[in-house]
Amino acid sequence: MSLISQMPAFKISVQSGELAVREALAKLQDNLTPLSLDVEESGTVELVMAEALNNVVEHAYPQGDPCGPIDITCSHARDGLHLTVVDSGRAMPDGHTPLGVAVDTDVAFDDIPEGGFGWFLIKDLAKDVSYVRVSRQNRLSLRLAVAIS
């Protein structure tokens, strides 16, 4: 039996808020158990998804806005994991993801920016990253080259 048939596609739904990222990551890792990801692959999935989900919680549903749904779908294919994150929060500025360029850290400690690393990590570690806004929903899709058969 191949790895592809060992893990059916699945969907995770959480409500945005303080514990949403932690809850979603735990559910995601539980559902990925059949793939027997090694430590590096598991870490890549967790890092990329933590950055993407933190962006949803912080920017799509910022503090003061009502909480809302965050849905994650995941399927496995020969070329890795295909993940889609859908939320009903605020749209991305200018209708697209930030460029995700590396932040210059060769500066004085006080001059290192507080944010800006997340999209660089997502775009560096994930493939086929795309974002669209459809019917008042944000849809971020990406592929992680893990558990490749």
Short mmCIF file of N, CA, C and O in Angstrom, two decimals:
data_model
loop_
_atom_site.label_atom_id
_atom_site.label_comp_id
_atom_site.label_asym_id
_atom_site.label_seq_id
_atom_site.Cartn_x
_atom_site.Cartn_y
_atom_site.Cartn_z
N MET A 1 0.85 -1.18 0.00
CA MET A 1 0.00 0.00 0.00
C MET A 1 0.90 1.24 0.00
O MET A 1 1.84 1.34 0.75
N SER A 2 0.58 2.20 -0.84
CA SER A 2 1.39 3.41 -0.93
C SER A 2 0.96 4.42 0.12
O SER A 2 -0.14 4.35 0.66
N LEU A 3 1.83 5.39 0.36
CA LEU A 3 1.51 6.45 1.32
C LEU A 3 0.27 7.23 0.91
O LEU A 3 -0.49 7.68 1.74
N ILE A 4 0.09 7.40 -0.39
CA ILE A 4 -1.02 8.22 -0.88
C ILE A 4 -2.36 7.67 -0.40
O ILE A 4 -3.24 8.40 -0.01
N SER A 5 -2.52 6.36 -0.39
CA SER A 5 -3.81 5.80 0.00
C SER A 5 -3.94 5.66 1.51
O SER A 5 -4.99 5.29 2.00
N GLN A 6 -2.89 5.94 2.27
CA GLN A 6 -2.93 5.78 3.72
C GLN A 6 -3.54 6.97 4.44
O GLN A 6 -3.90 6.85 5.60
N MET A 7 -3.65 8.10 3.81
CA MET A 7 -4.18 9.26 4.49
C MET A 7 -5.28 9.90 3.64
O MET A 7 -4.99 10.52 2.62
N PRO A 8 -6.52 9.76 4.06
CA PRO A 8 -7.59 10.42 3.30
C PRO A 8 -7.53 11.94 3.51
O PRO A 8 -7.00 12.42 4.51
N ALA A 9 -8.07 12.66 2.57
CA ALA A 9 -8.17 14.12 2.72
C ALA A 9 -9.01 14.42 3.95
O ALA A 9 -9.87 13.62 4.34
N PHE A 10 -8.75 15.55 4.58
CA PHE A 10 -9.50 15.92 5.77
C PHE A 10 -9.67 17.42 5.85
O PHE A 10 -8.99 18.18 5.16
N LYS A 11 -10.60 17.83 6.72
CA LYS A 11 -10.87 19.24 6.96
C LYS A 11 -10.88 19.49 8.46
O LYS A 11 -11.40 18.69 9.22
N ILE A 12 -10.28 20.60 8.84
CA ILE A 12 -10.24 21.04 10.23
C ILE A 12 -10.93 22.40 10.28
O ILE A 12 -10.68 23.26 9.44
N SER A 13 -11.77 22.60 11.27
CA SER A 13 -12.42 23.89 11.47
C SER A 13 -12.19 24.35 12.90
O SER A 13 -12.37 23.57 13.84
N VAL A 14 -11.77 25.60 13.05
CA VAL A 14 -11.59 26.21 14.36
C VAL A 14 -12.18 27.61 14.31
O VAL A 14 -12.39 28.17 13.23
N GLN A 15 -12.43 28.16 15.47
CA GLN A 15 -12.91 29.53 15.58
C GLN A 15 -11.70 30.41 15.89
O GLN A 15 -10.88 30.05 16.74
N SER A 16 -11.56 31.55 15.20
CA SER A 16 -10.43 32.43 15.46
C SER A 16 -10.45 32.84 16.92
O SER A 16 -11.48 32.82 17.57
N GLY A 17 -9.29 33.20 17.41
CA GLY A 17 -9.19 33.61 18.79
C GLY A 17 -7.84 33.21 19.35
O GLY A 17 -6.97 32.70 18.64
N GLU A 18 -7.69 33.43 20.63
CA GLU A 18 -6.41 33.26 21.32
C GLU A 18 -5.79 31.87 21.15
O GLU A 18 -4.58 31.74 20.98
N LEU A 19 -6.60 30.82 21.17
CA LEU A 19 -6.07 29.46 21.11
C LEU A 19 -6.28 28.79 19.76
O LEU A 19 -6.00 27.60 19.60
N ALA A 20 -6.74 29.53 18.77
CA ALA A 20 -7.06 28.95 17.46
C ALA A 20 -5.87 28.28 16.80
O ALA A 20 -5.99 27.17 16.28
N VAL A 21 -4.72 28.94 16.81
CA VAL A 21 -3.55 28.39 16.12
C VAL A 21 -3.10 27.10 16.79
O VAL A 21 -2.88 26.09 16.13
N ARG A 22 -3.02 27.11 18.10
CA ARG A 22 -2.60 25.92 18.84
C ARG A 22 -3.55 24.76 18.58
O ARG A 22 -3.14 23.63 18.33
N GLU A 23 -4.86 25.04 18.63
CA GLU A 23 -5.86 24.01 18.40
C GLU A 23 -5.77 23.44 16.97
O GLU A 23 -5.79 22.23 16.77
N ALA A 24 -5.65 24.33 15.99
CA ALA A 24 -5.57 23.89 14.60
C ALA A 24 -4.31 23.06 14.34
O ALA A 24 -4.36 22.03 13.66
N LEU A 25 -3.17 23.49 14.89
CA LEU A 25 -1.92 22.75 14.68
C LEU A 25 -1.99 21.37 15.31
O LEU A 25 -1.50 20.39 14.73
N ALA A 26 -2.58 21.26 16.50
CA ALA A 26 -2.71 19.96 17.16
C ALA A 26 -3.58 19.03 16.32
O ALA A 26 -3.24 17.86 16.11
N LYS A 27 -4.71 19.54 15.82
CA LYS A 27 -5.59 18.73 14.98
C LYS A 27 -4.90 18.33 13.68
O LYS A 27 -5.04 17.20 13.21
N LEU A 28 -4.16 19.25 13.10
CA LEU A 28 -3.44 18.97 11.85
C LEU A 28 -2.43 17.86 12.07
O LEU A 28 -2.39 16.88 11.31
N GLN A 29 -1.59 17.98 13.10
CA GLN A 29 -0.58 16.95 13.37
C GLN A 29 -1.22 15.59 13.65
O GLN A 29 -0.74 14.56 13.18
N ASP A 30 -2.34 15.59 14.38
CA ASP A 30 -3.05 14.32 14.64
C ASP A 30 -3.49 13.66 13.34
O ASP A 30 -3.33 12.45 13.16
N ASN A 31 -4.05 14.44 12.44
CA ASN A 31 -4.53 13.90 11.17
C ASN A 31 -3.41 13.47 10.24
O ASN A 31 -3.64 12.66 9.34
N LEU A 32 -2.20 14.01 10.43
CA LEU A 32 -1.06 13.65 9.58
C LEU A 32 -0.32 12.41 10.08
O LEU A 32 0.59 11.93 9.41
N THR A 33 -0.72 11.87 11.22
CA THR A 33 -0.04 10.71 11.81
C THR A 33 0.17 9.56 10.82
O THR A 33 1.26 8.97 10.79
N PRO A 34 -0.80 9.21 9.98
CA PRO A 34 -0.60 8.09 9.06
C PRO A 34 0.58 8.26 8.10
O PRO A 34 1.09 7.27 7.57
N LEU A 35 1.03 9.48 7.88
CA LEU A 35 2.15 9.71 6.96
C LEU A 35 3.51 9.45 7.60
O LEU A 35 4.51 9.40 6.89
N SER A 36 3.57 9.32 8.91
CA SER A 36 4.83 9.10 9.62
C SER A 36 5.90 10.10 9.19
O SER A 36 7.01 9.73 8.80
N LEU A 37 5.56 11.38 9.24
CA LEU A 37 6.51 12.42 8.88
C LEU A 37 7.71 12.38 9.80
O LEU A 37 7.56 12.14 11.00
N ASP A 38 8.91 12.64 9.24
CA ASP A 38 10.07 12.72 10.10
C ASP A 38 10.06 14.08 10.81
O ASP A 38 9.21 14.93 10.53
N VAL A 39 10.98 14.29 11.73
CA VAL A 39 11.00 15.49 12.55
C VAL A 39 11.10 16.75 11.69
O VAL A 39 10.41 17.74 11.94
N GLU A 40 11.93 16.72 10.67
CA GLU A 40 12.11 17.90 9.81
C GLU A 40 10.83 18.20 9.03
O GLU A 40 10.41 19.35 8.94
N GLU A 41 10.21 17.17 8.47
CA GLU A 41 8.97 17.38 7.71
C GLU A 41 7.85 17.90 8.62
O GLU A 41 7.15 18.84 8.28
N SER A 42 7.73 17.30 9.78
CA SER A 42 6.71 17.73 10.74
C SER A 42 6.94 19.18 11.16
O SER A 42 6.01 19.97 11.26
N GLY A 43 8.20 19.53 11.37
CA GLY A 43 8.55 20.90 11.74
C GLY A 43 8.23 21.89 10.64
O GLY A 43 7.77 23.00 10.91
N THR A 44 8.46 21.50 9.39
CA THR A 44 8.14 22.37 8.26
C THR A 44 6.64 22.63 8.19
O THR A 44 6.19 23.77 8.03
N VAL A 45 5.84 21.57 8.33
CA VAL A 45 4.38 21.71 8.31
C VAL A 45 3.95 22.65 9.44
O VAL A 45 3.18 23.59 9.22
N GLU A 46 4.46 22.41 10.62
CA GLU A 46 4.05 23.21 11.77
C GLU A 46 4.47 24.66 11.63
O GLU A 46 3.68 25.57 11.92
N LEU A 47 5.67 24.92 11.16
CA LEU A 47 6.15 26.29 11.01
C LEU A 47 5.35 27.07 9.97
O LEU A 47 4.87 28.18 10.23
N VAL A 48 5.17 26.48 8.80
CA VAL A 48 4.43 27.16 7.73
C VAL A 48 2.99 27.41 8.14
O VAL A 48 2.47 28.52 7.97
N MET A 49 2.36 26.39 8.69
CA MET A 49 0.95 26.56 9.06
C MET A 49 0.79 27.51 10.26
O MET A 49 -0.17 28.26 10.32
N ALA A 50 1.73 27.49 11.19
CA ALA A 50 1.67 28.43 12.31
C ALA A 50 1.75 29.86 11.80
O ALA A 50 1.00 30.75 12.25
N GLU A 51 2.65 30.12 10.87
CA GLU A 51 2.78 31.47 10.31
C GLU A 51 1.51 31.88 9.57
O GLU A 51 1.01 33.00 9.74
N ALA A 52 0.98 30.99 8.74
CA ALA A 52 -0.23 31.31 7.98
C ALA A 52 -1.41 31.56 8.93
O ALA A 52 -2.15 32.53 8.77
N LEU A 53 -1.58 30.69 9.91
CA LEU A 53 -2.71 30.82 10.84
C LEU A 53 -2.56 32.03 11.76
O LEU A 53 -3.55 32.71 12.07
N ASN A 54 -1.34 32.32 12.18
CA ASN A 54 -1.13 33.54 12.99
C ASN A 54 -1.51 34.77 12.20
O ASN A 54 -2.08 35.72 12.75
N ASN A 55 -1.21 34.78 10.90
CA ASN A 55 -1.60 35.91 10.06
C ASN A 55 -3.11 36.06 10.01
O ASN A 55 -3.64 37.17 10.06
N VAL A 56 -3.83 34.94 9.91
CA VAL A 56 -5.29 34.99 9.90
C VAL A 56 -5.81 35.57 11.20
O VAL A 56 -6.63 36.49 11.22
N VAL A 57 -5.32 35.03 12.31
CA VAL A 57 -5.80 35.46 13.62
C VAL A 57 -5.48 36.94 13.86
O VAL A 57 -6.32 37.69 14.36
N GLU A 58 -4.28 37.37 13.49
CA GLU A 58 -3.85 38.74 13.78
C GLU A 58 -4.39 39.77 12.80
O GLU A 58 -4.64 40.92 13.18
N HIS A 59 -4.56 39.39 11.53
CA HIS A 59 -4.89 40.39 10.51
C HIS A 59 -6.28 40.23 9.91
O HIS A 59 -6.94 41.23 9.64
N ALA A 60 -6.72 39.01 9.67
CA ALA A 60 -8.06 38.82 9.11
C ALA A 60 -9.12 39.04 10.19
O ALA A 60 -10.19 39.57 9.92
N TYR A 61 -8.81 38.59 11.40
CA TYR A 61 -9.71 38.77 12.54
C TYR A 61 -8.97 39.50 13.66
O TYR A 61 -8.71 38.95 14.72
N PRO A 62 -8.59 40.76 13.44
CA PRO A 62 -7.80 41.47 14.46
C PRO A 62 -8.60 41.66 15.75
O PRO A 62 -9.83 41.61 15.76
N GLN A 63 -7.84 41.89 16.81
CA GLN A 63 -8.46 42.11 18.12
C GLN A 63 -9.47 43.25 18.00
O GLN A 63 -9.20 44.28 17.39
N GLY A 64 -10.63 43.03 18.55
CA GLY A 64 -11.71 44.02 18.46
C GLY A 64 -12.75 43.64 17.42
O GLY A 64 -13.90 44.06 17.51
N ASP A 65 -12.37 42.86 16.40
CA ASP A 65 -13.33 42.35 15.42
C ASP A 65 -13.96 41.08 15.98
O ASP A 65 -13.36 40.40 16.82
N PRO A 66 -15.15 40.74 15.50
CA PRO A 66 -15.74 39.47 15.94
C PRO A 66 -14.90 38.29 15.49
O PRO A 66 -14.22 38.35 14.46
N CYS A 67 -14.92 37.22 16.27
CA CYS A 67 -14.24 35.99 15.87
C CYS A 67 -14.97 35.40 14.67
O CYS A 67 -16.11 35.73 14.40
N GLY A 68 -14.29 34.52 13.98
CA GLY A 68 -14.90 33.89 12.81
C GLY A 68 -14.26 32.56 12.52
O GLY A 68 -13.27 32.16 13.15
N PRO A 69 -14.79 31.85 11.53
CA PRO A 69 -14.29 30.52 11.21
C PRO A 69 -12.96 30.54 10.46
O PRO A 69 -12.69 31.44 9.68
N ILE A 70 -12.18 29.51 10.74
CA ILE A 70 -10.95 29.23 9.97
C ILE A 70 -11.05 27.76 9.60
O ILE A 70 -11.15 26.90 10.47
N ASP A 71 -11.07 27.48 8.30
CA ASP A 71 -11.17 26.11 7.81
C ASP A 71 -9.88 25.75 7.09
O ASP A 71 -9.37 26.53 6.27
N ILE A 72 -9.37 24.57 7.39
CA ILE A 72 -8.16 24.07 6.75
C ILE A 72 -8.50 22.74 6.09
O ILE A 72 -9.03 21.84 6.74
N THR A 73 -8.22 22.63 4.80
CA THR A 73 -8.36 21.35 4.14
C THR A 73 -6.97 20.86 3.77
O THR A 73 -6.08 21.65 3.45
N CYS A 74 -6.80 19.56 3.82
CA CYS A 74 -5.48 18.98 3.55
C CYS A 74 -5.67 17.68 2.78
O CYS A 74 -6.53 16.86 3.13
N SER A 75 -4.88 17.51 1.76
CA SER A 75 -4.85 16.25 1.03
C SER A 75 -3.39 15.93 0.73
O SER A 75 -2.54 16.81 0.68
N HIS A 76 -3.13 14.65 0.53
CA HIS A 76 -1.77 14.20 0.25
C HIS A 76 -1.73 13.63 -1.16
O HIS A 76 -2.62 12.90 -1.57
N ALA A 77 -0.69 14.00 -1.88
CA ALA A 77 -0.47 13.48 -3.24
C ALA A 77 1.00 13.14 -3.39
O ALA A 77 1.80 13.35 -2.46
N ARG A 78 1.36 12.65 -4.53
CA ARG A 78 2.77 12.26 -4.76
C ARG A 78 3.74 13.43 -4.57
O ARG A 78 4.88 13.23 -4.18
N ASP A 79 3.26 14.66 -4.84
CA ASP A 79 4.15 15.83 -4.73
C ASP A 79 4.07 16.52 -3.37
O ASP A 79 4.60 17.60 -3.19
N GLY A 80 3.40 15.91 -2.39
CA GLY A 80 3.39 16.46 -1.04
C GLY A 80 2.00 16.74 -0.50
O GLY A 80 1.00 16.21 -0.99
N LEU A 81 1.96 17.60 0.49
CA LEU A 81 0.71 17.99 1.13
C LEU A 81 0.15 19.23 0.45
O LEU A 81 0.87 20.20 0.25
N HIS A 82 -1.13 19.19 0.15
CA HIS A 82 -1.83 20.33 -0.42
C HIS A 82 -2.76 20.86 0.66
O HIS A 82 -3.64 20.14 1.14
N LEU A 83 -2.54 22.11 1.06
CA LEU A 83 -3.30 22.72 2.15
C LEU A 83 -3.99 23.99 1.67
O LEU A 83 -3.41 24.75 0.89
N THR A 84 -5.20 24.19 2.15
CA THR A 84 -5.94 25.41 1.86
C THR A 84 -6.50 25.93 3.17
O THR A 84 -7.09 25.18 3.94
N VAL A 85 -6.28 27.21 3.42
CA VAL A 85 -6.81 27.88 4.60
C VAL A 85 -7.85 28.89 4.12
O VAL A 85 -7.55 29.74 3.27
N VAL A 86 -9.06 28.78 4.66
CA VAL A 86 -10.15 29.68 4.28
C VAL A 86 -10.67 30.38 5.52
O VAL A 86 -10.90 29.74 6.55
N ASP A 87 -10.84 31.70 5.42
CA ASP A 87 -11.43 32.47 6.52
C ASP A 87 -12.36 33.52 5.94
O ASP A 87 -12.32 33.79 4.74
N SER A 88 -13.20 34.08 6.79
CA SER A 88 -14.16 35.10 6.38
C SER A 88 -13.81 36.46 6.97
O SER A 88 -14.68 37.32 7.14
N GLY A 89 -12.55 36.65 7.27
CA GLY A 89 -12.09 37.90 7.86
C GLY A 89 -11.77 38.96 6.83
O GLY A 89 -12.19 38.89 5.68
N ARG A 90 -11.00 39.95 7.27
CA ARG A 90 -10.59 41.04 6.39
C ARG A 90 -9.71 40.51 5.26
O ARG A 90 -8.93 39.58 5.43
N ALA A 91 -9.80 41.16 4.11
CA ALA A 91 -9.00 40.79 2.94
C ALA A 91 -7.54 41.20 3.11
O ALA A 91 -7.22 42.09 3.91
N MET A 92 -6.68 40.58 2.35
CA MET A 92 -5.27 40.98 2.31
C MET A 92 -5.19 42.39 1.73
O MET A 92 -5.93 42.72 0.79
N PRO A 93 -4.29 43.21 2.27
CA PRO A 93 -4.10 44.54 1.68
C PRO A 93 -3.73 44.41 0.20
O PRO A 93 -2.95 43.54 -0.18
N ASP A 94 -4.32 45.23 -0.62
CA ASP A 94 -4.06 45.24 -2.07
C ASP A 94 -4.45 43.93 -2.75
O ASP A 94 -4.07 43.69 -3.89
N GLY A 95 -5.14 43.03 -2.05
CA GLY A 95 -5.65 41.82 -2.68
C GLY A 95 -4.63 40.73 -2.96
O GLY A 95 -4.90 39.81 -3.72
N HIS A 96 -3.45 40.82 -2.35
CA HIS A 96 -2.45 39.77 -2.56
C HIS A 96 -1.55 39.65 -1.33
O HIS A 96 -1.51 40.54 -0.49
N THR A 97 -0.83 38.54 -1.26
CA THR A 97 0.07 38.32 -0.13
C THR A 97 1.26 39.28 -0.22
O THR A 97 1.63 39.71 -1.31
N PRO A 98 1.86 39.58 0.92
CA PRO A 98 3.09 40.37 0.90
C PRO A 98 4.17 39.63 0.10
O PRO A 98 4.10 38.41 -0.08
N LEU A 99 5.17 40.37 -0.35
CA LEU A 99 6.23 39.78 -1.16
C LEU A 99 6.96 38.66 -0.43
O LEU A 99 7.37 37.68 -1.04
N GLY A 100 7.16 38.82 0.84
CA GLY A 100 7.87 37.79 1.59
C GLY A 100 9.37 37.79 1.33
O GLY A 100 9.97 36.75 1.14
N VAL A 101 9.96 38.96 1.35
CA VAL A 101 11.40 39.07 1.16
C VAL A 101 12.11 38.95 2.50
O VAL A 101 11.54 39.26 3.55
N ALA A 102 13.34 38.49 2.46
CA ALA A 102 14.11 38.34 3.69
C ALA A 102 14.32 39.71 4.34
O ALA A 102 14.55 40.71 3.67
N VAL A 103 14.19 39.73 5.65
CA VAL A 103 14.39 40.95 6.41
C VAL A 103 15.87 41.07 6.75
O VAL A 103 16.50 40.08 7.14
N ASP A 104 16.43 42.27 6.60
CA ASP A 104 17.84 42.49 6.92
C ASP A 104 18.03 42.43 8.43
O ASP A 104 17.52 43.28 9.17
N THR A 105 18.74 41.42 8.89
CA THR A 105 19.01 41.29 10.33
C THR A 105 20.43 41.73 10.68
O THR A 105 20.85 41.63 11.82
N ASP A 106 21.15 42.23 9.69
CA ASP A 106 22.50 42.71 9.93
C ASP A 106 22.46 44.19 10.32
O ASP A 106 23.07 45.04 9.68
N VAL A 107 21.67 44.46 11.35
CA VAL A 107 21.50 45.82 11.85
C VAL A 107 21.57 45.76 13.37
O VAL A 107 21.55 44.67 13.97
N ALA A 108 21.59 46.91 14.00
CA ALA A 108 21.57 46.95 15.46
C ALA A 108 20.31 46.26 15.98
O ALA A 108 19.26 46.31 15.34
N PHE A 109 20.42 45.62 17.13
CA PHE A 109 19.30 44.86 17.69
C PHE A 109 18.02 45.68 17.76
O PHE A 109 16.95 45.19 17.41
N ASP A 110 18.12 46.92 18.17
CA ASP A 110 16.93 47.79 18.29
C ASP A 110 16.31 48.13 16.94
O ASP A 110 15.16 48.56 16.89
N ASP A 111 17.06 47.93 15.85
CA ASP A 111 16.55 48.26 14.52
C ASP A 111 15.96 47.05 13.78
O ASP A 111 15.47 47.20 12.66
N ILE A 112 16.03 45.87 14.39
CA ILE A 112 15.45 44.69 13.76
C ILE A 112 13.93 44.83 13.81
O ILE A 112 13.37 45.09 14.87
N PRO A 113 13.26 44.67 12.66
CA PRO A 113 11.82 44.84 12.66
C PRO A 113 11.13 43.75 13.49
O PRO A 113 11.63 42.63 13.61
N GLU A 114 9.98 44.10 14.06
CA GLU A 114 9.24 43.16 14.90
C GLU A 114 8.60 42.06 14.07
O GLU A 114 8.53 40.92 14.47
N GLY A 115 8.09 42.39 12.89
CA GLY A 115 7.41 41.41 12.04
C GLY A 115 8.07 41.34 10.69
O GLY A 115 9.15 41.87 10.47
N GLY A 116 7.41 40.65 9.79
CA GLY A 116 7.91 40.59 8.43
C GLY A 116 8.61 39.30 8.08
O GLY A 116 8.98 39.08 6.93
N PHE A 117 8.81 38.42 9.06
CA PHE A 117 9.50 37.17 8.78
C PHE A 117 8.56 36.08 8.27
O PHE A 117 8.95 35.17 7.58
N GLY A 118 7.29 36.17 8.65
CA GLY A 118 6.32 35.11 8.39
C GLY A 118 6.14 34.79 6.92
O GLY A 118 6.22 33.63 6.51
N TRP A 119 5.87 35.80 6.11
CA TRP A 119 5.65 35.54 4.69
C TRP A 119 6.92 35.08 4.00
O TRP A 119 6.85 34.28 3.05
N PHE A 120 8.06 35.54 4.46
CA PHE A 120 9.31 35.03 3.90
C PHE A 120 9.42 33.52 4.17
O PHE A 120 9.74 32.75 3.27
N LEU A 121 9.14 33.10 5.40
CA LEU A 121 9.21 31.68 5.74
C LEU A 121 8.20 30.86 4.94
O LEU A 121 8.53 29.79 4.42
N ILE A 122 6.99 31.35 4.85
CA ILE A 122 5.95 30.63 4.10
C ILE A 122 6.39 30.45 2.65
O ILE A 122 6.37 29.34 2.11
N LYS A 123 6.81 31.53 2.02
CA LYS A 123 7.16 31.46 0.60
C LYS A 123 8.48 30.73 0.36
O LYS A 123 8.71 30.19 -0.72
N ASP A 124 9.33 30.69 1.36
CA ASP A 124 10.60 29.96 1.23
C ASP A 124 10.39 28.45 1.38
O ASP A 124 11.01 27.66 0.68
N LEU A 125 9.50 28.04 2.27
CA LEU A 125 9.32 26.63 2.58
C LEU A 125 8.19 25.96 1.80
O LEU A 125 8.18 24.74 1.64
N ALA A 126 7.22 26.74 1.33
CA ALA A 126 6.07 26.18 0.62
C ALA A 126 6.22 26.40 -0.88
O ALA A 126 6.96 27.27 -1.33
N LYS A 127 5.48 25.62 -1.62
CA LYS A 127 5.45 25.74 -3.08
C LYS A 127 4.04 26.13 -3.48
O LYS A 127 3.08 25.90 -2.75
N ASP A 128 3.90 26.66 -4.69
CA ASP A 128 2.59 26.93 -5.27
C ASP A 128 1.69 27.76 -4.34
O ASP A 128 0.49 27.50 -4.23
N VAL A 129 2.25 28.76 -3.69
CA VAL A 129 1.49 29.61 -2.77
C VAL A 129 0.58 30.53 -3.59
O VAL A 129 1.05 31.23 -4.48
N SER A 130 -0.71 30.49 -3.29
CA SER A 130 -1.63 31.39 -3.98
C SER A 130 -2.69 31.89 -3.02
O SER A 130 -3.08 31.19 -2.08
N TYR A 131 -3.15 33.11 -3.27
CA TYR A 131 -4.18 33.74 -2.45
C TYR A 131 -5.24 34.33 -3.37
O TYR A 131 -4.90 34.98 -4.36
N VAL A 132 -6.49 34.10 -3.02
CA VAL A 132 -7.60 34.75 -3.71
C VAL A 132 -8.65 35.13 -2.68
O VAL A 132 -8.77 34.50 -1.63
N ARG A 133 -9.41 36.14 -3.03
CA ARG A 133 -10.56 36.55 -2.22
C ARG A 133 -11.79 36.24 -3.07
O ARG A 133 -11.95 36.77 -4.16
N VAL A 134 -12.64 35.33 -2.58
CA VAL A 134 -13.82 34.89 -3.32
C VAL A 134 -15.02 34.95 -2.38
O VAL A 134 -14.98 34.35 -1.30
N SER A 135 -16.05 35.64 -2.79
CA SER A 135 -17.30 35.71 -2.02
C SER A 135 -17.06 36.05 -0.55
O SER A 135 -17.50 35.35 0.35
N ARG A 136 -16.29 37.08 -0.32
CA ARG A 136 -16.00 37.58 1.04
C ARG A 136 -15.21 36.58 1.88
O ARG A 136 -15.27 36.60 3.10
N GLN A 137 -14.49 35.70 1.21
CA GLN A 137 -13.63 34.75 1.92
C GLN A 137 -12.22 34.83 1.37
O GLN A 137 -12.01 34.99 0.17
N ASN A 138 -11.26 34.71 2.29
CA ASN A 138 -9.85 34.61 1.91
C ASN A 138 -9.54 33.13 1.73
O ASN A 138 -9.93 32.30 2.54
N ARG A 139 -8.80 32.82 0.66
CA ARG A 139 -8.43 31.44 0.38
C ARG A 139 -6.93 31.40 0.06
O ARG A 139 -6.50 31.90 -0.98
N LEU A 140 -6.15 30.84 0.99
CA LEU A 140 -4.72 30.68 0.82
C LEU A 140 -4.43 29.21 0.55
O LEU A 140 -4.79 28.35 1.36
N SER A 141 -3.82 28.92 -0.58
CA SER A 141 -3.48 27.54 -0.93
C SER A 141 -1.97 27.41 -1.05
O SER A 141 -1.30 28.34 -1.53
N LEU A 142 -1.45 26.27 -0.64
CA LEU A 142 -0.02 26.02 -0.76
C LEU A 142 0.25 24.53 -0.76
O LEU A 142 -0.61 23.72 -0.42
N ARG A 143 1.46 24.19 -1.18
CA ARG A 143 1.89 22.80 -1.18
C ARG A 143 3.19 22.70 -0.41
O ARG A 143 4.09 23.53 -0.57
N LEU A 144 3.27 21.69 0.44
CA LEU A 144 4.51 21.42 1.18
C LEU A 144 5.10 20.12 0.65
O LEU A 144 4.42 19.10 0.63
N ALA A 145 6.33 20.19 0.24
CA ALA A 145 7.00 19.03 -0.35
C ALA A 145 7.49 18.09 0.74
O ALA A 145 8.69 17.93 0.97
N VAL A 146 6.54 17.47 1.43
CA VAL A 146 6.84 16.49 2.49
C VAL A 146 6.07 15.22 2.17
O VAL A 146 5.09 15.24 1.44
N ALA A 147 6.54 14.10 2.72
CA ALA A 147 5.90 12.80 2.48
C ALA A 147 5.73 12.54 0.99
O ALA A 147 4.68 12.11 0.53
N ILE A 148 6.78 12.82 0.24
CA ILE A 148 6.74 12.64 -1.21
C ILE A 148 7.01 11.17 -1.52
O ILE A 148 7.93 10.57 -0.98
N SER A 149 6.17 10.63 -2.41
CA SER A 149 6.39 9.22 -2.78
C SER A 149 6.88 9.10 -4.20
O SER A 149 6.83 9.99 -4.97
#
